[in-house]
PDB file of C-alpha atoms in Angstrom:
ATOM      1  CA  HIS X   1      41.664   1.307 -13.244  1.00  0.00           C
ATOM      2  CA  ASN X   2      38.306   1.626 -14.995  1.00  0.00           C
ATOM      3  CA  GLU X   3      37.229  -1.670 -13.435  1.00  0.00           C
ATOM      4  CA  ASP X   4      38.021  -0.283  -9.964  1.00  0.00           C
ATOM      5  CA  TYR X   5      35.911   2.813 -10.657  1.00  0.00           C
ATOM      6  CA  LYS X   6      33.071   0.621 -11.953  1.00  0.00           C
ATOM      7  CA  HIS X   7      33.239  -1.458  -8.767  1.00  0.00           C
ATOM      8  CA  LEU X   8      33.080   1.729  -6.680  1.00  0.00           C
ATOM      9  CA  ALA X   9      30.059   2.961  -8.670  1.00  0.00           C
ATOM     10  CA  ASP X  10      28.382  -0.461  -8.324  1.00  0.00           C
ATOM     11  CA  ARG X  11      29.061  -0.525  -4.562  1.00  0.00           C
ATOM     12  CA  THR X  12      27.571   2.957  -4.187  1.00  0.00           C
ATOM     13  CA  SER X  13      24.504   1.902  -6.170  1.00  0.00           C
ATOM     14  CA  VAL X  14      24.037  -1.248  -4.055  1.00  0.00           C
ATOM     15  CA  GLU X  15      24.358   0.728  -0.809  1.00  0.00           C
ATOM     16  CA  MET X  16      21.793   3.275  -2.028  1.00  0.00           C
ATOM     17  CA  LYS X  17      19.326   0.445  -2.758  1.00  0.00           C
ATOM     18  CA  LEU X  18      19.928  -1.003   0.718  1.00  0.00           C
ATOM     19  CA  GLN X  19      19.310   2.368   2.362  1.00  0.00           C
ATOM     20  CA  LYS X  20      16.174   2.064   4.487  1.00  0.00           C
ATOM     21  CA  THR X  21      15.862   5.709   5.508  1.00  0.00           C
ATOM     22  CA  LYS X  22      16.358   8.476   2.946  1.00  0.00           C
ATOM     23  CA  ASN X  23      15.666  11.403   5.278  1.00  0.00           C
ATOM     24  CA  ILE X  24      17.357  11.556   8.664  1.00  0.00           C
ATOM     25  CA  PRO X  25      14.791  12.578  11.324  1.00  0.00           C
ATOM     26  CA  THR X  26      15.263  15.829  13.257  1.00  0.00           C
ATOM     27  CA  GLU X  27      13.754  14.317  16.414  1.00  0.00           C
ATOM     28  CA  VAL X  28      13.904  10.936  18.173  1.00  0.00           C
ATOM     29  CA  CYS X  29      11.256  10.278  20.848  1.00  0.00           C
ATOM     30  CA  GLY X  30      11.046  13.953  21.833  1.00  0.00           C
ATOM     31  CA  PHE X  31      14.831  14.498  21.735  1.00  0.00           C
ATOM     32  CA  LYS X  32      16.003  17.165  19.265  1.00  0.00           C
ATOM     33  CA  VAL X  33      18.735  15.948  16.918  1.00  0.00           C
ATOM     34  CA  LYS X  34      21.898  17.949  16.196  1.00  0.00           C
ATOM     35  CA  LEU X  35      24.409  16.551  13.680  1.00  0.00           C
ATOM     36  CA  ASP X  36      28.045  17.534  13.218  1.00  0.00           C
ATOM     37  CA  GLY X  37      29.837  15.129  10.898  1.00  0.00           C
ATOM     38  CA  SER X  38      29.993  11.797  12.719  1.00  0.00           C
ATOM     39  CA  GLU X  39      28.951  13.401  16.037  1.00  0.00           C
ATOM     40  CA  VAL X  40      25.295  13.194  17.093  1.00  0.00           C
ATOM     41  CA  SER X  41      23.687  15.059  19.977  1.00  0.00           C
ATOM     42  CA  LEU X  42      20.131  14.407  21.180  1.00  0.00           C
ATOM     43  CA  SER X  43      18.706  16.805  23.759  1.00  0.00           C
ATOM     44  CA  LYS X  44      15.493  17.682  25.529  1.00  0.00           C
ATOM     45  CA  ALA X  45      14.418  19.810  28.447  1.00  0.00           C
ATOM     46  CA  ALA X  46      12.460  18.199  31.277  1.00  0.00           C
ATOM     47  CA  GLY X  47      11.430  20.683  33.955  1.00  0.00           C
ATOM     48  CA  ASP X  48      14.584  22.315  35.338  1.00  0.00           C
ATOM     49  CA  GLU X  49      16.793  19.650  33.767  1.00  0.00           C
ATOM     50  CA  LYS X  50      18.382  19.247  30.375  1.00  0.00           C
ATOM     51  CA  ILE X  51      19.054  15.701  29.225  1.00  0.00           C
ATOM     52  CA  GLU X  52      21.631  15.080  26.501  1.00  0.00           C
ATOM     53  CA  ILE X  53      22.682  11.902  24.723  1.00  0.00           C
ATOM     54  CA  ASN X  54      25.898  12.236  22.711  1.00  0.00           C
ATOM     55  CA  PHE X  55      27.595   9.670  20.489  1.00  0.00           C
ATOM     56  CA  ASN X  56      29.787   9.229  17.438  1.00  0.00           C
ATOM     57  CA  VAL X  57      28.794   6.856  14.611  1.00  0.00           C
ATOM     58  CA  ASN X  58      32.397   6.181  13.511  1.00  0.00           C
ATOM     59  CA  HIS X  59      33.338   2.514  14.008  1.00  0.00           C
ATOM     60  CA  SER X  60      29.952   1.824  15.644  1.00  0.00           C
ATOM     61  CA  VAL X  61      28.569  -0.824  13.289  1.00  0.00           C
ATOM     62  CA  ASP X  62      28.457  -4.514  14.062  1.00  0.00           C
ATOM     63  CA  SER X  63      26.395  -7.341  12.641  1.00  0.00           C
ATOM     64  CA  ASP X  64      23.105  -7.937  14.448  1.00  0.00           C
ATOM     65  CA  THR X  65      23.561 -11.682  14.772  1.00  0.00           C
ATOM     66  CA  GLU X  66      26.011 -14.354  13.780  1.00  0.00           C
ATOM     67  CA  PRO X  67      24.833 -15.219  10.271  1.00  0.00           C
ATOM     68  CA  ASP X  68      24.324 -18.773   9.066  1.00  0.00           C
ATOM     69  CA  ILE X  69      26.666 -18.599   6.129  1.00  0.00           C
ATOM     70  CA  ASN X  70      25.765 -20.821   3.230  1.00  0.00           C
ATOM     71  CA  PRO X  71      28.873 -21.402   1.106  1.00  0.00           C
ATOM     72  CA  ASN X  72      26.681 -21.316  -2.028  1.00  0.00           C
ATOM     73  CA  MET X  73      25.489 -17.782  -1.272  1.00  0.00           C
ATOM     74  CA  ASP X  74      27.326 -14.994  -3.048  1.00  0.00           C
ATOM     75  CA  LYS X  75      26.992 -12.677  -0.058  1.00  0.00           C
ATOM     76  CA  PRO X  76      25.292 -13.527   3.225  1.00  0.00           C
ATOM     77  CA  ASN X  77      22.498 -11.169   4.217  1.00  0.00           C
ATOM     78  CA  ILE X  78      23.843  -9.603   7.406  1.00  0.00           C
ATOM     79  CA  GLU X  79      21.861  -6.920   9.225  1.00  0.00           C
ATOM     80  CA  LEU X  80      24.354  -4.274  10.303  1.00  0.00           C
ATOM     81  CA  LYS X  81      23.475  -2.188  13.361  1.00  0.00           C
ATOM     82  CA  SER X  82      25.137   0.890  14.788  1.00  0.00           C
ATOM     83  CA  ARG X  83      25.555   0.475  18.534  1.00  0.00           C
ATOM     84  CA  PRO X  84      27.762   3.383  19.545  1.00  0.00           C
ATOM     85  CA  THR X  85      29.082   3.991  23.034  1.00  0.00           C
ATOM     86  CA  PHE X  86      27.053   6.962  24.274  1.00  0.00           C
ATOM     87  CA  GLU X  87      27.222   9.654  26.927  1.00  0.00           C
ATOM     88  CA  VAL X  88      24.149  10.672  28.912  1.00  0.00           C
ATOM     89  CA  ASP X  89      24.360  14.006  30.727  1.00  0.00           C
ATOM     90  CA  ILE X  90      21.606  15.049  33.117  1.00  0.00           C
ATOM     91  CA  LYS X  91      22.169  18.767  33.762  1.00  0.00           C
ATOM     92  CA  ARG X  92      20.538  20.848  36.462  1.00  0.00           C
ATOM     93  CA  GLY X  93      21.933  24.369  36.649  1.00  0.00           C
ATOM     94  CA  ASP X  94      25.727  24.057  36.480  1.00  0.00           C
ATOM     95  CA  ARG X  95      25.748  20.521  37.944  1.00  0.00           C
ATOM     96  CA  THR X  96      25.965  17.447  35.725  1.00  0.00           C
ATOM     97  CA  LEU X  97      25.416  13.780  36.466  1.00  0.00           C
ATOM     98  CA  GLY X  98      27.163  12.040  33.582  1.00  0.00           C
ATOM     99  CA  PHE X  99      27.097   8.453  32.378  1.00  0.00           C
ATOM    100  CA  THR X 100      29.115   6.651  29.747  1.00  0.00           C
ATOM    101  CA  CYS X 101      27.077   3.708  28.502  1.00  0.00           C
ATOM    102  CA  SER X 102      27.404   1.020  25.875  1.00  0.00           C
ATOM    103  CA  TYR X 103      25.109  -1.447  24.197  1.00  0.00           C
ATOM    104  CA  ILE X 104      25.339  -4.993  25.479  1.00  0.00           C
ATOM    105  CA  SER X 105      26.397  -7.370  22.695  1.00  0.00           C
ATOM    106  CA  HIS X 106      24.219 -10.388  21.989  1.00  0.00           C
ATOM    107  CA  ASN X 107      26.974 -12.788  23.125  1.00  0.00           C
ATOM    108  CA  GLN X 108      27.508 -10.791  26.326  1.00  0.00           C
ATOM    109  CA  GLU X 109      23.726 -10.643  26.827  1.00  0.00           C
ATOM    110  CA  GLN X 110      23.414 -14.441  26.612  1.00  0.00           C
ATOM    111  CA  GLN X 111      26.278 -14.939  29.096  1.00  0.00           C
ATOM    112  CA  GLU X 112      24.919 -12.394  31.583  1.00  0.00           C
ATOM    113  CA  ASN X 113      21.203 -13.017  31.129  1.00  0.00           C
ATOM    114  CA  ASP X 114      20.404 -15.144  34.142  1.00  0.00           C
ATOM    115  CA  GLY X 115      16.865 -13.837  34.420  1.00  0.00           C
ATOM    116  CA  PHE X 116      17.727 -10.601  36.235  1.00  0.00           C
ATOM    117  CA  SER X 117      18.310  -8.119  33.448  1.00  0.00           C
ATOM    118  CA  ASP X 118      16.785  -7.462  30.063  1.00  0.00           C
ATOM    119  CA  ASP X 119      18.750  -4.242  29.577  1.00  0.00           C
ATOM    120  CA  ILE X 120      20.132  -3.619  26.093  1.00  0.00           C
ATOM    121  CA  PHE X 121      22.732  -1.203  27.471  1.00  0.00           C
ATOM    122  CA  GLY X 122      24.883  -0.912  30.555  1.00  0.00           C
ATOM    123  CA  ILE X 123      26.688   1.781  32.526  1.00  0.00           C
ATOM    124  CA  ASP X 124      30.446   1.849  31.876  1.00  0.00           C
ATOM    125  CA  GLU X 125      31.231   4.948  33.949  1.00  0.00           C
ATOM    126  CA  VAL X 126      29.528   7.517  36.197  1.00  0.00           C
ATOM    127  CA  THR X 127      30.693  11.020  37.098  1.00  0.00           C
ATOM    128  CA  PHE X 128      29.282  14.073  38.847  1.00  0.00           C
ATOM    129  CA  TYR X 129      30.741  17.540  38.376  1.00  0.00           C
ATOM    130  CA  GLU X 130      30.013  21.259  38.510  1.00  0.00           C
ATOM    131  CA  GLY X 131      30.708  23.630  35.644  1.00  0.00           C
ATOM    132  CA  GLU X 132      32.451  22.362  32.528  1.00  0.00           C
ATOM    133  CA  TRP X 133      33.834  18.839  32.176  1.00  0.00           C
ATOM    134  CA  LYS X 134      37.557  18.511  32.964  1.00  0.00           C
ATOM    135  CA  ASP X 135      39.811  15.465  32.700  1.00  0.00           C
ATOM    136  CA  SER X 136      40.521  15.865  36.419  1.00  0.00           C
ATOM    137  CA  ASN X 137      36.867  15.155  37.363  1.00  0.00           C
ATOM    138  CA  TYR X 138      36.430  11.958  39.346  1.00  0.00           C
ATOM    139  CA  ALA X 139      34.650   9.098  37.579  1.00  0.00           C
ATOM    140  CA  VAL X 140      33.888   5.569  38.750  1.00  0.00           C
ATOM    141  CA  SER X 141      33.738   2.472  36.558  1.00  0.00           C
ATOM    142  CA  GLY X 142      30.375   0.746  36.294  1.00  0.00           C
ATOM    143  CA  GLU X 143      32.171  -2.549  36.960  1.00  0.00           C
ATOM    144  CA  VAL X 144      33.091  -1.568  40.533  1.00  0.00           C
ATOM    145  CA  LEU X 145      29.670  -0.216  41.537  1.00  0.00           C
ATOM    146  CA  ASP X 146      27.869  -2.574  43.888  1.00  0.00           C
ATOM    147  CA  GLY X 147      24.776  -4.210  42.418  1.00  0.00           C
ATOM    148  CA  TYR X 148      22.303  -2.121  44.410  1.00  0.00           C
ATOM    149  CA  LEU X 149      23.888   1.217  43.416  1.00  0.00           C
ATOM    150  CA  TYR X 150      24.182   0.088  39.783  1.00  0.00           C
ATOM    151  CA  ASP X 151      20.463  -0.820  39.721  1.00  0.00           C
ATOM    152  CA  LEU X 152      19.603   2.491  41.408  1.00  0.00           C
ATOM    153  CA  LEU X 153      21.479   4.409  38.678  1.00  0.00           C
ATOM    154  CA  MET X 154      19.868   2.316  35.904  1.00  0.00           C
ATOM    155  CA  ASN X 155      16.454   3.109  37.448  1.00  0.00           C
ATOM    156  CA  LEU X 156      17.380   6.813  37.550  1.00  0.00           C
ATOM    157  CA  LEU X 157      18.225   6.693  33.827  1.00  0.00           C
ATOM    158  CA  GLU X 158      14.887   4.995  33.154  1.00  0.00           C
ATOM    159  CA  GLU X 159      13.037   7.677  35.172  1.00  0.00           C
ATOM    160  CA  LYS X 160      14.743  10.293  32.972  1.00  0.00           C
ATOM    161  CA  GLY X 161      13.490   8.513  29.836  1.00  0.00           C
ATOM    162  CA  ILE X 162      16.691   6.639  28.973  1.00  0.00           C
ATOM    163  CA  THR X 163      14.917   3.309  28.457  1.00  0.00           C
ATOM    164  CA  ASN X 164      15.548   0.177  26.406  1.00  0.00           C
ATOM    165  CA  GLU X 165      12.856   1.350  23.969  1.00  0.00           C
ATOM    166  CA  LEU X 166      14.494   4.763  23.509  1.00  0.00           C
ATOM    167  CA  MET X 167      17.965   3.283  23.095  1.00  0.00           C
ATOM    168  CA  GLU X 168      16.663   0.768  20.525  1.00  0.00           C
ATOM    169  CA  LYS X 169      15.297   3.737  18.540  1.00  0.00           C
ATOM    170  CA  VAL X 170      18.607   5.592  19.016  1.00  0.00           C
ATOM    171  CA  SER X 171      20.414   2.531  17.618  1.00  0.00           C
ATOM    172  CA  ASP X 172      18.025   2.526  14.623  1.00  0.00           C
ATOM    173  CA  PHE X 173      18.655   6.266  14.133  1.00  0.00           C
ATOM    174  CA  ALA X 174      22.437   5.779  14.433  1.00  0.00           C
ATOM    175  CA  THR X 175      22.264   2.904  11.925  1.00  0.00           C
ATOM    176  CA  ALA X 176      20.389   5.055   9.379  1.00  0.00           C
ATOM    177  CA  TYR X 177      22.701   8.042   9.922  1.00  0.00           C
ATOM    178  CA  GLU X 178      25.871   5.936   9.734  1.00  0.00           C
ATOM    179  CA  HIS X 179      24.663   4.301   6.494  1.00  0.00           C
ATOM    180  CA  SER X 180      23.765   7.694   5.014  1.00  0.00           C
ATOM    181  CA  SER X 181      27.243   8.974   5.966  1.00  0.00           C
ATOM    182  CA  TYR X 182      28.837   5.883   4.386  1.00  0.00           C
ATOM    183  CA  ILE X 183      26.949   6.426   1.117  1.00  0.00           C
ATOM    184  CA  HIS X 184      27.963  10.104   1.106  1.00  0.00           C
ATOM    185  CA  MET X 185      31.597   9.070   1.599  1.00  0.00           C
ATOM    186  CA  LEU X 186      31.382   6.507  -1.253  1.00  0.00           C
ATOM    187  CA  GLU X 187      29.909   9.165  -3.556  1.00  0.00           C
ATOM    188  CA  SER X 188      32.662  11.614  -2.583  1.00  0.00           C
ATOM    189  CA  VAL X 189      35.406   9.020  -3.164  1.00  0.00           C
ATOM    190  CA  GLN X 190      33.826   8.128  -6.515  1.00  0.00           C
ATOM    191  CA  LYS X 191      33.829  11.794  -7.622  1.00  0.00           C
ATOM    192  CA  PHE X 192      37.355  12.321  -6.275  1.00  0.00           C
ATOM    193  CA  SER X 193      38.629   9.198  -8.082  1.00  0.00           C
ATOM    194  CA  ALA X 194      37.049  10.378 -11.314  1.00  0.00           C
ATOM    195  CA  GLY X 195      38.966  13.647 -10.948  1.00  0.00           C
ATOM    196  CA  LYS X 196      35.865  15.766 -10.315  1.00  0.00           C
TER     197      LYS X 196
END
């Protein structure tokens, strides 16, 4: 049992050394950050519109690239990145144009990259509604949108500031926040296991 606790303490210590960001920023590219457990909300006002990006860091981490694993290495150095599915809501009054988007994986990017798109994210779903969101609101899959409409909506997102550069920074933020949350969980489990 003591060996298990030592391993947990060692793992926590290693993760703390790997932590790149000690303080989680309160703003990302002009978007105010609101945290609630694993839920993250980024928001900013732009004229008569409010733009929100919402995501959850749970189960959002993948390795950045396929590592070249050397069998002689104790542990391969794999860069983990949080690439959560995210919601973008553009609100004007009580009307909302909503998007569900996801990061394009490197493998998917290589298959799809035929010179037309350098996007790091894509639209999975689009909806438009008045008032509060309800499950009965109509939504259309990004896969069935014709190419012209899809590009038009991607351009609209870019005009609203939802760019590759912003979403790369959001991924960096999500990575730092997820890692911080993981360390906090390890510390809590360590204390709990020790009976504290």
